[in-house]
């Protein structure tokens, strides 16, 4: 795997998500402002997540972009939601749905709070679309649905017209998928283009630099 390709799985995703998490919620959920109290700080529970799911020695990078985040609701109560976010850059073993369910039941067992799960799929396989896990045996059945967002489904023109800063992150990932074999000059042009998009959205300097180094 080339250094350029490996950056898609880079811990850089963690930093970017933390810097843009409110925009991420608005990008995924159109009703985010009505549901979440975005004026309250987020609590990133990386250590707690790693205690439940220790990194695997044979990991190919997917685990490094798991994010467990405590957010608060806007209904006036103290209830909070744990959002599990996973960036899947390759099909891997094809067991994402099962792993998402395993994350859910262990997090529920520990925290006993509502959980919304989001899998961002940054792979190139158009037919790979896990969004549900099922079990059934002798009249007993279980179905677990989770949010799944496919980078390849996004339209470049729509992302460019979206004022949400997180759309630049999705645009960057989309262009990385589409331009794997691009020349250095072509890559340089894309990076300058992306930087202009970030300037237009008034993204902070650290996030801009992180995305500029993404490819």
mmCIF file of C-alpha atoms in Angstrom, residues 1-10 12-13 16 87-89 121-125 151-152 154 156 159-160 167-183 186-191 193-194 210-215:
data_model
loop_
_atom_site.group_PDB
_atom_site.id
_atom_site.type_symbol
_atom_site.label_atom_id
_atom_site.label_comp_id
_atom_site.label_asym_id
_atom_site.label_seq_id
_atom_site.Cartn_x
_atom_site.Cartn_y
_atom_site.Cartn_z
ATOM 1 C CA UNK A 1 0.000 0.000 0.000
ATOM 2 C CA UNK A 2 1.464 3.346 -1.016
ATOM 3 C CA UNK A 3 1.919 6.184 1.506
ATOM 4 C CA UNK A 4 -0.595 8.255 -0.472
ATOM 5 C CA UNK A 5 -3.273 5.582 -0.235
ATOM 6 C CA UNK A 6 -2.563 4.829 3.401
ATOM 7 C CA UNK A 7 -3.419 8.382 4.378
ATOM 8 C CA UNK A 8 -7.116 7.597 3.904
ATOM 9 C CA UNK A 9 -6.861 5.415 7.057
ATOM 10 C CA UNK A 10 -4.660 7.891 8.877
ATOM 11 C CA UNK A 12 -5.771 12.408 10.761
ATOM 12 C CA UNK A 13 -9.469 11.484 10.458
ATOM 13 C CA UNK A 16 -10.544 16.331 11.632
ATOM 14 C CA UNK A 87 -14.519 5.349 8.599
ATOM 15 C CA UNK A 88 -14.214 2.172 6.511
ATOM 16 C CA UNK A 89 -11.651 2.661 3.745
ATOM 17 C CA UNK A 121 -17.755 4.068 3.789
ATOM 18 C CA UNK A 122 -14.739 5.412 1.926
ATOM 19 C CA UNK A 123 -14.091 2.267 -0.127
ATOM 20 C CA UNK A 124 -14.239 1.892 -3.908
ATOM 21 C CA UNK A 125 -16.610 -1.087 -4.040
ATOM 22 C CA UNK A 151 -18.534 8.575 -0.119
ATOM 23 C CA UNK A 152 -18.859 7.349 -3.722
ATOM 24 C CA UNK A 154 -21.810 11.912 -3.190
ATOM 25 C CA UNK A 156 -18.944 16.641 -6.492
ATOM 26 C CA UNK A 159 -20.542 19.065 -2.221
ATOM 27 C CA UNK A 160 -19.026 22.195 -3.728
ATOM 28 C CA UNK A 167 -18.632 18.875 2.862
ATOM 29 C CA UNK A 168 -15.024 19.811 2.062
ATOM 30 C CA UNK A 169 -13.836 16.769 4.014
ATOM 31 C CA UNK A 170 -16.212 14.523 2.078
ATOM 32 C CA UNK A 171 -15.158 16.198 -1.167
ATOM 33 C CA UNK A 172 -11.503 15.557 -0.317
ATOM 34 C CA UNK A 173 -12.216 11.869 0.345
ATOM 35 C CA UNK A 174 -14.250 11.606 -2.867
ATOM 36 C CA UNK A 175 -11.482 13.110 -4.987
ATOM 37 C CA UNK A 176 -8.940 10.826 -3.312
ATOM 38 C CA UNK A 177 -11.025 7.825 -4.432
ATOM 39 C CA UNK A 178 -11.561 9.128 -7.950
ATOM 40 C CA UNK A 179 -7.946 10.155 -8.555
ATOM 41 C CA UNK A 180 -5.843 7.286 -7.236
ATOM 42 C CA UNK A 181 -3.513 7.328 -10.265
ATOM 43 C CA UNK A 182 -3.328 11.070 -10.655
ATOM 44 C CA UNK A 183 0.023 12.683 -11.455
ATOM 45 C CA UNK A 186 -2.732 16.908 -10.977
ATOM 46 C CA UNK A 187 -2.681 16.213 -7.255
ATOM 47 C CA UNK A 188 -1.187 19.636 -6.622
ATOM 48 C CA UNK A 189 -3.988 21.277 -8.593
ATOM 49 C CA UNK A 190 -6.639 19.374 -6.630
ATOM 50 C CA UNK A 191 -5.050 20.360 -3.322
ATOM 51 C CA UNK A 193 -8.709 23.670 -5.365
ATOM 52 C CA UNK A 194 -9.632 22.063 -2.029
ATOM 53 C CA UNK A 210 -4.731 18.817 7.957
ATOM 54 C CA UNK A 211 -6.908 18.484 4.870
ATOM 55 C CA UNK A 212 -4.193 19.938 2.648
ATOM 56 C CA UNK A 213 -1.896 17.146 3.855
ATOM 57 C CA UNK A 214 -4.625 14.507 3.450
ATOM 58 C CA UNK A 215 -3.760 13.186 -0.026
#
